[in-house]
mmCIF file of C-alpha atoms in Angstrom:
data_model
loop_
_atom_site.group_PDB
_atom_site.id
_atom_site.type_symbol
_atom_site.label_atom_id
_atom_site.label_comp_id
_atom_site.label_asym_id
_atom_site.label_seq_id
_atom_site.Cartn_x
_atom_site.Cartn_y
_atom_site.Cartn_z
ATOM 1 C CA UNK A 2 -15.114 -0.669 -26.800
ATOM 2 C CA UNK A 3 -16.748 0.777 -23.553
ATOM 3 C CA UNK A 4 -16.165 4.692 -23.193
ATOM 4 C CA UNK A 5 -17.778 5.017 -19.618
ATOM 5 C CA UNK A 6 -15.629 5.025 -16.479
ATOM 6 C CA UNK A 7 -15.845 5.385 -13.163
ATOM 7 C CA UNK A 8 -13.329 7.487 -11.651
ATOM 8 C CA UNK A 9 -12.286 6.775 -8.022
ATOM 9 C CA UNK A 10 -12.535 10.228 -6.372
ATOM 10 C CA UNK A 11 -10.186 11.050 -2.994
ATOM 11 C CA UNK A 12 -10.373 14.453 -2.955
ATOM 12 C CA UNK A 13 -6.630 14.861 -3.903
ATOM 13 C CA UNK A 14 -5.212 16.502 -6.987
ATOM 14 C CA UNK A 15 -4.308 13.370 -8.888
ATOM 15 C CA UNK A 16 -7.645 11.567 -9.091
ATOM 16 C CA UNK A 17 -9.030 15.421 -10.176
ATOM 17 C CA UNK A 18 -6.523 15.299 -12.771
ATOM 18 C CA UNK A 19 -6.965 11.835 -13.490
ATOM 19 C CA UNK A 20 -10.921 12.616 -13.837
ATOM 20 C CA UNK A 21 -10.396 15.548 -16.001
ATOM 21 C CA UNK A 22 -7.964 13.981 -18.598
ATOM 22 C CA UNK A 23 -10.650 11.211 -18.971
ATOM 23 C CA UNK A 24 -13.051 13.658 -19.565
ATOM 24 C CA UNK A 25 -11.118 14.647 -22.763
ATOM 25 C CA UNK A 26 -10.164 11.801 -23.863
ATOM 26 C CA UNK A 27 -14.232 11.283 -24.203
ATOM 27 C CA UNK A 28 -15.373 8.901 -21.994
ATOM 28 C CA UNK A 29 -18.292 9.081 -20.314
ATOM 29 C CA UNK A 30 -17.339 9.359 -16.486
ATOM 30 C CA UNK A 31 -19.413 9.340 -12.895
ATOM 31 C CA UNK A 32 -17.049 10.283 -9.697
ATOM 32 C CA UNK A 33 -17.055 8.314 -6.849
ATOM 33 C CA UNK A 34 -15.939 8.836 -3.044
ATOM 34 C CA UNK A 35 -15.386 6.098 -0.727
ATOM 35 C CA UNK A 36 -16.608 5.978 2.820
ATOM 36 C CA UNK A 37 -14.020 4.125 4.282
ATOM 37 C CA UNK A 38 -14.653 4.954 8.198
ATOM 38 C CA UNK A 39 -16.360 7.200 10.263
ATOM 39 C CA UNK A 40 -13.837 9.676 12.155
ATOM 40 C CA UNK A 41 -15.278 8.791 15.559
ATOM 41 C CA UNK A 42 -15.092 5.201 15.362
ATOM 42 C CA UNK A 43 -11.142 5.174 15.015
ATOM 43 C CA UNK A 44 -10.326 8.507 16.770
ATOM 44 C CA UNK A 45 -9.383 10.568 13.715
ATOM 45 C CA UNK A 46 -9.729 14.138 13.831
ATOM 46 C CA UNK A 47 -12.492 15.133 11.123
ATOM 47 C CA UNK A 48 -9.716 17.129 8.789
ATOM 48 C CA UNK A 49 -7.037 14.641 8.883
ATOM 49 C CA UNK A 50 -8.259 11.508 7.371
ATOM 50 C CA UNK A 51 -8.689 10.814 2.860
ATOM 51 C CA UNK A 52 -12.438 10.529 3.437
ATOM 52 C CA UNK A 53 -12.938 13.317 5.502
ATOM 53 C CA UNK A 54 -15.874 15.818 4.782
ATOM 54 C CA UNK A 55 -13.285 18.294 3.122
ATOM 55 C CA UNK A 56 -12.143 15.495 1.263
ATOM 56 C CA UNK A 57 -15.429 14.813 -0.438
ATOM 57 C CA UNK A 58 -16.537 18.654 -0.853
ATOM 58 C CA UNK A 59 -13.496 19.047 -2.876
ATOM 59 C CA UNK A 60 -14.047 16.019 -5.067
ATOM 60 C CA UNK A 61 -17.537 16.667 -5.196
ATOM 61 C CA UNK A 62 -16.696 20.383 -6.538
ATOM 62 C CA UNK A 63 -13.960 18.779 -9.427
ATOM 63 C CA UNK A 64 -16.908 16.728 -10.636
ATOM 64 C CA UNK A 65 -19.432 19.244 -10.960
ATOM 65 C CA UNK A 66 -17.024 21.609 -12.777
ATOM 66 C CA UNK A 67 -16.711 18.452 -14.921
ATOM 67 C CA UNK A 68 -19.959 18.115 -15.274
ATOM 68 C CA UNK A 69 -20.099 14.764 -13.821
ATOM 69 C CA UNK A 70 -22.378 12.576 -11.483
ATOM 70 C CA UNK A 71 -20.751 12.261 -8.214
ATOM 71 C CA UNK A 72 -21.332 9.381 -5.417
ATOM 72 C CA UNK A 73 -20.063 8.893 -2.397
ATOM 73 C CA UNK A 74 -20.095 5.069 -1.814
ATOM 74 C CA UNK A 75 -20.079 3.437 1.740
ATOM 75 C CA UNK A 76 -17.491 0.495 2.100
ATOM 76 C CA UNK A 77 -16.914 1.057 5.595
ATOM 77 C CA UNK A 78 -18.283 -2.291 6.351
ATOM 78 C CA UNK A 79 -15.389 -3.821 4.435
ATOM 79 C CA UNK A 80 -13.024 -1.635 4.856
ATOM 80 C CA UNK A 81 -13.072 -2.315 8.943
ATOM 81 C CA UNK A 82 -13.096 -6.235 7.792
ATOM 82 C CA UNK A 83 -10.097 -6.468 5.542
ATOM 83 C CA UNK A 84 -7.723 -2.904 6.294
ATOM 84 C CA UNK A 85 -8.173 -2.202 10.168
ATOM 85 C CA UNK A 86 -9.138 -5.183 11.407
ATOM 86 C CA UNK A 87 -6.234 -7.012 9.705
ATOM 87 C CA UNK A 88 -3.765 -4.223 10.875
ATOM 88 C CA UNK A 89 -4.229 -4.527 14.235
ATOM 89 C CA UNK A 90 -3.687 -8.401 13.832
ATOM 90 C CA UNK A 91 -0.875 -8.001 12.490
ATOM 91 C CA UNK A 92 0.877 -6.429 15.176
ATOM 92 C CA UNK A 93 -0.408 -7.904 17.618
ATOM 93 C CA UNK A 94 1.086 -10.987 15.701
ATOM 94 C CA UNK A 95 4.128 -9.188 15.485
ATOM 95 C CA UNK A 96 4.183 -8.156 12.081
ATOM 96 C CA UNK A 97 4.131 -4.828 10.427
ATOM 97 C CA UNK A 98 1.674 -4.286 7.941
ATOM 98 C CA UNK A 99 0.972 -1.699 5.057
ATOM 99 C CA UNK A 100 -2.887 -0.884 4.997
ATOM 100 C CA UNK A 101 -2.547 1.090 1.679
ATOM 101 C CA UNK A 102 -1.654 -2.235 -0.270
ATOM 102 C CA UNK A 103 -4.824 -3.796 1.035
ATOM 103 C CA UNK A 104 -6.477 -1.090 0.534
ATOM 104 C CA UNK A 105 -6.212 -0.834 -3.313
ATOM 105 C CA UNK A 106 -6.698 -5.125 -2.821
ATOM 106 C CA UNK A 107 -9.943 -5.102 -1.264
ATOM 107 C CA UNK A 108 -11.781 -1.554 -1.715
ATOM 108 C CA UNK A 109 -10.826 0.136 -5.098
ATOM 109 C CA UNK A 110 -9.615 -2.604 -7.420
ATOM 110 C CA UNK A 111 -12.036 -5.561 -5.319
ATOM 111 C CA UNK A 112 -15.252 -3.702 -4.200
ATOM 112 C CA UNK A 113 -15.297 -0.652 -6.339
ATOM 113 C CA UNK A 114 -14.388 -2.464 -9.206
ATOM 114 C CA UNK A 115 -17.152 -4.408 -8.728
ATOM 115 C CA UNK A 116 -19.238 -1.608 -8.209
ATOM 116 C CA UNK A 117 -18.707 -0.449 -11.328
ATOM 117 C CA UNK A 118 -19.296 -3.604 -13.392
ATOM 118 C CA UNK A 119 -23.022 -3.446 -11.194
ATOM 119 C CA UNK A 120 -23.308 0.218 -12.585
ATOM 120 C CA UNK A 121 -22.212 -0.571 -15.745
ATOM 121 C CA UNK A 122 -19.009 1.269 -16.444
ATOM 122 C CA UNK A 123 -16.195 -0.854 -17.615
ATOM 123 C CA UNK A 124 -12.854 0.881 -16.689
ATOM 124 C CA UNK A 125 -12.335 1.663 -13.206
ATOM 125 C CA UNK A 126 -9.748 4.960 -13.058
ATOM 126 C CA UNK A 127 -7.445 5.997 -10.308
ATOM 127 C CA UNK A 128 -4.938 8.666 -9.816
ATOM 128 C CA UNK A 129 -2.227 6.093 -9.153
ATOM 129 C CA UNK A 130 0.939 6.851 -10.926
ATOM 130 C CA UNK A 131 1.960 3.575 -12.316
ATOM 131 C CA UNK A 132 1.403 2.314 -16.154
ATOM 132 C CA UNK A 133 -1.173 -0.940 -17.671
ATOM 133 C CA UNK A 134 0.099 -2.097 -21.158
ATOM 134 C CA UNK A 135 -0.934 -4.803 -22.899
ATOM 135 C CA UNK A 136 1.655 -7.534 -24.075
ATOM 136 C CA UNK A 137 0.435 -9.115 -27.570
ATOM 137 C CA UNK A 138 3.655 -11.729 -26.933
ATOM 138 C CA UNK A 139 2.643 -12.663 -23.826
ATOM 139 C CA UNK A 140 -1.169 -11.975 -24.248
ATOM 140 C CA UNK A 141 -1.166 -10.736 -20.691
ATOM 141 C CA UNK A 142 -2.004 -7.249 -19.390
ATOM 142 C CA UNK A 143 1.230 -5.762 -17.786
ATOM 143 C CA UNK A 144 1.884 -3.444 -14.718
ATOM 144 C CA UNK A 145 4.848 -0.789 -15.268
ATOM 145 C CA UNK A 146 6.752 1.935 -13.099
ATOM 146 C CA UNK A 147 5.453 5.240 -13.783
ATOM 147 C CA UNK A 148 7.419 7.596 -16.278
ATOM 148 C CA UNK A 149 8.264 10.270 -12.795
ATOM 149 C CA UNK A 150 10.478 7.665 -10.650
ATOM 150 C CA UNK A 151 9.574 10.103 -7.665
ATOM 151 C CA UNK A 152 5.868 9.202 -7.655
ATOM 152 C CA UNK A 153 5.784 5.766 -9.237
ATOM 153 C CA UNK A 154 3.380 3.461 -7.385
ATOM 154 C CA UNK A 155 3.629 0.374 -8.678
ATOM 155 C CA UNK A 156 4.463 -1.338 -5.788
ATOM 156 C CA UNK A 157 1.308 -0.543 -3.759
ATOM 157 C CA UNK A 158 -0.531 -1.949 -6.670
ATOM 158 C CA UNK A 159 0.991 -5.780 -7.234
ATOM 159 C CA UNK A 160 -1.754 -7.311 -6.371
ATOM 160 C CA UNK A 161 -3.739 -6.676 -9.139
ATOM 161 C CA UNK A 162 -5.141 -9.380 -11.394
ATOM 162 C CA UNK A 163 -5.381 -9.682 -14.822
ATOM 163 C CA UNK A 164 -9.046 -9.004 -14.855
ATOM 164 C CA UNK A 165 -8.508 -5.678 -12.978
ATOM 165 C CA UNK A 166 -5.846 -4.567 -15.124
ATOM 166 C CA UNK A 167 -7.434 -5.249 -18.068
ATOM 167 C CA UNK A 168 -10.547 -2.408 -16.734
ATOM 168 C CA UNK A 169 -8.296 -0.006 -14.633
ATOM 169 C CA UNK A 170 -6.920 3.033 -16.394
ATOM 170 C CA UNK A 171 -4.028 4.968 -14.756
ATOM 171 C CA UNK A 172 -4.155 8.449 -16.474
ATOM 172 C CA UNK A 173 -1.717 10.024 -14.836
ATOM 173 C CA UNK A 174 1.374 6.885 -15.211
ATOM 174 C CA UNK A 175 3.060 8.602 -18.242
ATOM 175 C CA UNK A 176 3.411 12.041 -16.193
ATOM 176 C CA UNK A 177 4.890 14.059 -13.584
ATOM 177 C CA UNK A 178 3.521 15.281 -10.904
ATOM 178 C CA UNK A 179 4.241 18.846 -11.727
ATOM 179 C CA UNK A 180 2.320 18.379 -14.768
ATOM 180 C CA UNK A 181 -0.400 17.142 -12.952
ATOM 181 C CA UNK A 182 -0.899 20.043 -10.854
ATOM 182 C CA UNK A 183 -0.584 22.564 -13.726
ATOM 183 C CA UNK A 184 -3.233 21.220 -15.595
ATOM 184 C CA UNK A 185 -5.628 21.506 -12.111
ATOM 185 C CA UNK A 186 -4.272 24.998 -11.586
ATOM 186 C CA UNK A 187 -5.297 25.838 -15.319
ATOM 187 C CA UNK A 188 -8.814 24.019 -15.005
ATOM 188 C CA UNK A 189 -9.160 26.502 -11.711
ATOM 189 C CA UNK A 190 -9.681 22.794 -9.843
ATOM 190 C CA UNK A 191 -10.008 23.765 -5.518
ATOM 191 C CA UNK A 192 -7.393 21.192 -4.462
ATOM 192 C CA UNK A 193 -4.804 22.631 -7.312
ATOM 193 C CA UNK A 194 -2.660 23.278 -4.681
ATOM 194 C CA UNK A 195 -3.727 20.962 -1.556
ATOM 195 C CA UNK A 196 -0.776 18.442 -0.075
ATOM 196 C CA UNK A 197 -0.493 15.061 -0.502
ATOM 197 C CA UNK A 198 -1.706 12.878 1.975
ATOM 198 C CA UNK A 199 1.232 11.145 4.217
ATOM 199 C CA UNK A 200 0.491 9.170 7.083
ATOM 200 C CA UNK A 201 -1.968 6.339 6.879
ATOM 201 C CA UNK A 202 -5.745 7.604 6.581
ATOM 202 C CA UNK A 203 -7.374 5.981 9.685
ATOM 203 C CA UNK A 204 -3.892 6.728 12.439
ATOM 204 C CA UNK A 205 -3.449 9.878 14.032
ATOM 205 C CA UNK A 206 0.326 11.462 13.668
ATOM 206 C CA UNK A 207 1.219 8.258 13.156
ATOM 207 C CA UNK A 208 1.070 6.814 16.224
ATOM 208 C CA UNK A 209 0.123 3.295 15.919
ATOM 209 C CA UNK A 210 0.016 1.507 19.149
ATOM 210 C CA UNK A 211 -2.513 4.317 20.370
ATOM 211 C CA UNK A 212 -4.527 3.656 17.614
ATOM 212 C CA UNK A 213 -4.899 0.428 18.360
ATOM 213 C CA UNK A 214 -5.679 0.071 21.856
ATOM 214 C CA UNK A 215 -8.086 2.888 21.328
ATOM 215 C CA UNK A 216 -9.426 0.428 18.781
ATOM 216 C CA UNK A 217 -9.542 -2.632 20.697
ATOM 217 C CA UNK A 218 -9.861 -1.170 24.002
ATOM 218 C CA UNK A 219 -7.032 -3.683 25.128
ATOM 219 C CA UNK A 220 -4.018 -3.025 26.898
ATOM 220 C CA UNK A 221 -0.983 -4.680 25.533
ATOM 221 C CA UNK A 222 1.053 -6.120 28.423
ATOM 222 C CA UNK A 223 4.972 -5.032 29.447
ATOM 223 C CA UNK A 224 6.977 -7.836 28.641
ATOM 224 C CA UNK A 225 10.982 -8.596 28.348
ATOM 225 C CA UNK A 226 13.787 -7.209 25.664
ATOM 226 C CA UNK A 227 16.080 -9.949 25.593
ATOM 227 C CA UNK A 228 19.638 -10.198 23.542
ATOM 228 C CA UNK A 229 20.054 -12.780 21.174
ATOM 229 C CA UNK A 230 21.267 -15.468 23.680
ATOM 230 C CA UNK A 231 17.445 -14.660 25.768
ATOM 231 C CA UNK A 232 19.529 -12.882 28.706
ATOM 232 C CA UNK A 233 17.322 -10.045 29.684
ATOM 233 C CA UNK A 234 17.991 -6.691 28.805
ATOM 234 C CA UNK A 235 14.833 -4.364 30.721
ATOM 235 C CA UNK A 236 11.538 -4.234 30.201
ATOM 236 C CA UNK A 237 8.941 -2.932 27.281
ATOM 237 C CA UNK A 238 5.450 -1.406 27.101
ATOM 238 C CA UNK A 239 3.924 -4.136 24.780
ATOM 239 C CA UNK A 240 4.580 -5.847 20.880
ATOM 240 C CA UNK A 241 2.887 -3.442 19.247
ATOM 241 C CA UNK A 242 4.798 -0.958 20.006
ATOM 242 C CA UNK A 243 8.151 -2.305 17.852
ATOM 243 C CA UNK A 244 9.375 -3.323 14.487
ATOM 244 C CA UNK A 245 11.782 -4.557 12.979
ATOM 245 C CA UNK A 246 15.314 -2.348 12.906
ATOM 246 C CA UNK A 247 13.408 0.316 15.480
ATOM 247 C CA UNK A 248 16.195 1.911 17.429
ATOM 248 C CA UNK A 249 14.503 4.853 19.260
ATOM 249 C CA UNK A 250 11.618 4.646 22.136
ATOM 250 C CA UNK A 251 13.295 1.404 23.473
ATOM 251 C CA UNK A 252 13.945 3.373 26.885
ATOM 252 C CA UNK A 253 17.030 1.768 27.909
ATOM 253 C CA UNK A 254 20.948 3.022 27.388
ATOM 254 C CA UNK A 255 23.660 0.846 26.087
ATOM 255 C CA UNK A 256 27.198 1.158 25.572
ATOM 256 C CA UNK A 257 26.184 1.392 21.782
ATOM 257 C CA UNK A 258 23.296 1.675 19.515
ATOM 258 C CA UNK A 259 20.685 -1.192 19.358
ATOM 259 C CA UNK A 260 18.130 -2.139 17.391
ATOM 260 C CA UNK A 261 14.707 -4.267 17.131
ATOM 261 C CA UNK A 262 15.769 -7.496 15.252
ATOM 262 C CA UNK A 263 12.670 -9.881 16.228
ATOM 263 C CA UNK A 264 9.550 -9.630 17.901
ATOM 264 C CA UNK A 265 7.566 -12.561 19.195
ATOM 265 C CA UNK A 266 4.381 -12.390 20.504
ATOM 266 C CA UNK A 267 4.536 -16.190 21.640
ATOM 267 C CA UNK A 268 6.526 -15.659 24.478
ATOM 268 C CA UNK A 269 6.172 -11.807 24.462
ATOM 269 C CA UNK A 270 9.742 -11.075 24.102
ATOM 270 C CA UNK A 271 11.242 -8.452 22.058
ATOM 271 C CA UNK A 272 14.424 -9.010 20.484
ATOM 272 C CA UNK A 273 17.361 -6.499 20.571
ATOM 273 C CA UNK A 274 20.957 -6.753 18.594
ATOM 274 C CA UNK A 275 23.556 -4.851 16.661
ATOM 275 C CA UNK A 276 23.366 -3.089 13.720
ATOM 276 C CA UNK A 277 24.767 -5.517 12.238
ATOM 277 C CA UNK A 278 22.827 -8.071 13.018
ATOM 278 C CA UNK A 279 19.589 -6.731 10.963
ATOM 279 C CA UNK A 280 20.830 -8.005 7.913
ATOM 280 C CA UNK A 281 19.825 -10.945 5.991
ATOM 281 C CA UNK A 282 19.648 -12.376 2.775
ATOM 282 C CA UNK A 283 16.899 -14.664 2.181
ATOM 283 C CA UNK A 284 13.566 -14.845 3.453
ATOM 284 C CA UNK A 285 9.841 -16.081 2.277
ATOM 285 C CA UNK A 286 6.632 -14.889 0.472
ATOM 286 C CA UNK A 287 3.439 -15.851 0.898
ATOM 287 C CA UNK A 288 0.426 -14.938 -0.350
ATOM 288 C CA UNK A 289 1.490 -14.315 -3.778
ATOM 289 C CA UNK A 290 0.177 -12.350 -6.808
ATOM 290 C CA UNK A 291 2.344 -12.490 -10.302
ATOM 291 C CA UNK A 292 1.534 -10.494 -13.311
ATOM 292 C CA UNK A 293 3.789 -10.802 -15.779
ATOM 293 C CA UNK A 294 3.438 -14.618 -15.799
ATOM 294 C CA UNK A 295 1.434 -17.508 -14.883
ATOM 295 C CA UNK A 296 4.521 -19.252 -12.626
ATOM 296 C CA UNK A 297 8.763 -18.447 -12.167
ATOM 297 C CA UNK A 298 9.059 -21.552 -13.676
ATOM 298 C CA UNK A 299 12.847 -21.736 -12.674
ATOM 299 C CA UNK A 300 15.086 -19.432 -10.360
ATOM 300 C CA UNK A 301 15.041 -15.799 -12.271
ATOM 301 C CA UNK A 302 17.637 -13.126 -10.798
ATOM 302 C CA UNK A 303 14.917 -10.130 -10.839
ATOM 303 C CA UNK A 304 15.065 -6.355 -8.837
ATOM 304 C CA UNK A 305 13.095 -6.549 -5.692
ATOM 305 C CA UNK A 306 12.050 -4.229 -2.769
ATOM 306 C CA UNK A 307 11.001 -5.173 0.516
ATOM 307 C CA UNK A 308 9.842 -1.476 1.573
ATOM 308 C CA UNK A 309 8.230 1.223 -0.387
ATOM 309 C CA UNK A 310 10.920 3.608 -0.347
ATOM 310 C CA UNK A 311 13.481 0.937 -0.677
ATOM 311 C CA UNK A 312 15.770 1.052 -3.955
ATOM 312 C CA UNK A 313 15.728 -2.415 -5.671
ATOM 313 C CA UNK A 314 17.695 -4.988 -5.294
ATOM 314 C CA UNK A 315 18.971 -7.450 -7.096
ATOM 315 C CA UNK A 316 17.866 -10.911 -6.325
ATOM 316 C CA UNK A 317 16.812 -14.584 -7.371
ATOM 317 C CA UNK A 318 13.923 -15.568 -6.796
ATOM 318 C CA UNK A 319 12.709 -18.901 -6.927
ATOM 319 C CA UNK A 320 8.712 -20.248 -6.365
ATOM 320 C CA UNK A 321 8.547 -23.211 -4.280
ATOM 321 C CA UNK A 322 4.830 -23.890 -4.618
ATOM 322 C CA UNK A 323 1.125 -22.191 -6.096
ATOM 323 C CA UNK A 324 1.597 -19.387 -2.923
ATOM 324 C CA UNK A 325 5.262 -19.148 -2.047
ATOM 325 C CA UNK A 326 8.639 -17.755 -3.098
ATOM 326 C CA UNK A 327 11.821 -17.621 -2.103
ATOM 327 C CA UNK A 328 13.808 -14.989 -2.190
ATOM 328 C CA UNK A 329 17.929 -13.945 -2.155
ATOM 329 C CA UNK A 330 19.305 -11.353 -1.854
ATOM 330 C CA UNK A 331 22.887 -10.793 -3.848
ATOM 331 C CA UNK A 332 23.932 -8.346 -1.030
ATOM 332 C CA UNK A 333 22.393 -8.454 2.095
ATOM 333 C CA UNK A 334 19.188 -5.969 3.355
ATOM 334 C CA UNK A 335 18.558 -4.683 6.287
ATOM 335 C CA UNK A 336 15.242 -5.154 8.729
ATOM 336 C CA UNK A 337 13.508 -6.997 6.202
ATOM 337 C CA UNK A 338 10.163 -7.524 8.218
ATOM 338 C CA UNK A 339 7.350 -9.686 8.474
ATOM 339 C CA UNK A 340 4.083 -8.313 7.138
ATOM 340 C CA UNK A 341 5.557 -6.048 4.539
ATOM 341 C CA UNK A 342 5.388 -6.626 0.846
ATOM 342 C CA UNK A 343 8.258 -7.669 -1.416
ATOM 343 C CA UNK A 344 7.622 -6.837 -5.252
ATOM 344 C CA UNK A 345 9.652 -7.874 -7.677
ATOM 345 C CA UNK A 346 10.901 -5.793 -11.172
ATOM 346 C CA UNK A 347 12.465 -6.924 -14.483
ATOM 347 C CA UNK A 348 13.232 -3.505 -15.488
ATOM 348 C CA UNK A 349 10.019 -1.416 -15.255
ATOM 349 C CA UNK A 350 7.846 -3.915 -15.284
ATOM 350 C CA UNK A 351 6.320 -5.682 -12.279
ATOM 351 C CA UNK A 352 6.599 -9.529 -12.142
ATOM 352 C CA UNK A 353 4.427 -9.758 -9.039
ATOM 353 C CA UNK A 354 4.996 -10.182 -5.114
ATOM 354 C CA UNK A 355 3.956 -11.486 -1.565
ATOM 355 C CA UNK A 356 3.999 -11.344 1.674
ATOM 356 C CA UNK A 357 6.885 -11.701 3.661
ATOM 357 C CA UNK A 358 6.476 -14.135 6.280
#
């Protein structure tokens, strides 16, 4: 069995613990950074983004007191291709994406992973909490829920193949995160104490629809809120600027609350309605990865979550064809939205998921 790894460096406290526990465990480990964008090209202050140059000064100083090569690897190239480029289509296609699932897709467990295999090191380790076991039954590799329900990650990580599961290592899945920062205070590790990161890497405070005209350089135009019947209710300030089950920065006043319940770039029209009326049951998934099988051969009533913070859910969920499920809900969710993943559980494993379309 191969004992070298290559251990995907952010900077952060978990991949420095996830580094350091490798370490003991005797493998023979190189760090690596990865350039994902320059600061300037998206707008991003030089101290706010996961590949800042404070970012790679602190995992550079975790691997030396490892003793360990360190590399900082420039994927910015693909990184533009397959995270920014394809969130700002999204919106504009009035979806609302999550950049951190295609992020682990197509630059740590796609490019870096094949990185490694080119370098020669057969286990490709992250700081994700989330577990990999291996099913003799089955003979498939299996994603679980970390052990801390607070930090478990598994559903950023669903689309992971068996391939990549069966040469990732996740260190840190059968801990909490208090453990994980003792053991970088004891080691005397720089970012023992630094935050977790929040907002997404390449947006500043979170504001979207800046980002991306700053991107582009386009101006999105105004176009019409309309009711569910298409009588028009005012004006907004462009698609990307809502999602679904938004209620505030609408700019209008109504007799009661109202939310975002579709947005439709064909005719440019923004949606508004009830409370209420942001709950559905059923929807579909494109796009789709399972793990834990080949094909849902027949309707299975599984847990799923259509948001990251979401609680599950239970549900059935049925696949129609090779790249699409359907899914219903027992109980109806609210402002399930286009873009967004759904993942689906049988207890603390993860069957798979898509995209919601």
């Amino acid at each position: 069995m191969s004992r070298k790894a290559l251990i995907a460096m952010s900077g952060g406290v978990d991949s420095s613990v996830a580094a350091f526990l490798m370490k003991e465990k005797g493998y023979e480990c190189i760090g690596a950074t990865m350039k994902l964008f320059y600061n300037e090209e998206v707008g991003v202050s030089k101290d706010h983004s996961c590949c800042s140059l404070d970012d790679v000064e602190d995992a550079r100083s975790v691997a030396q007191s490892l003793d360990m090569p360190y590399y900082v690897l420039n994927f910015s190239d693909r990184f533009k291709e397959d995270v920014i480029d394809h969130f700002v289509k999204a919106y504009e296609n009035g979806m609302t994406p999550n950049p951190c699932i295609d992020c682990n897709r197509y630059l740590k467990f796609e490019k870096l992973f094949s990185r490694a295999k080119e370098l020669g090191y057969d286990y490709v380790v992250t700081g994700h909490y989330a577990q990999i076991v291996y099913d003799n039954e089955k003979g498939r590799y299996l994603l679980k829920k970390a052990v801390d329900p607070t930090k478990d990650q598994s559903y950023v990580l669903y689309s992971m193949t068996q391939e990549q599961l069966a040469h990732t290592m996740f260190p840190l899945g059968g801990m909490k995160k208090t453990q994980a920062r003792e053991i970088a205070e004891a080691h005397g590790f720089i970012n023992a104490k630094k935050h977790d990161s929040q907002d997404i890497c390449f947006v500043q405070n979170g504001k979207y629809a800046d980002f991306i005209e700053q991107y582009t350089g386009k101006t999105y135009p105004e176009g019409c809120f309309v009711n569910r019947e298409g009588k028009v209710l005012g004006k907004h300030k462009g698609i990307i600027r809502y999602t679904i089950g938004q209620r505030k920065g609408l700019g209008l006043s109504f007799a009661q609350p109202m939310y975002v319940t579709e947005v439709n770039p064909a005719d440019n029209t923004v949606v508004l309605g009830l409370h209420e009326d942001l709950f559905t049951t059923s929807f579909l998934a494109k796009d789709i990865n399972l793990i834990a099988m080949e094909k849902i051969d027949a309707p299975m009533r599984l847990k799923a979550k259509v948001r990251y913070r979401q609680p599950e859910q239970w549900a059935v969920v049925t696949q129609i064809d090779q790249d699409t499920l359907r899914v219903e809900f027992e109980e109806p969710q609210r402002a399930i939205t286009k873009g967004q993943a759904v993942v689906l559980y049988d207890g603390d494993v993860v069957v798979g998921g898509g995209t919601i379309q």
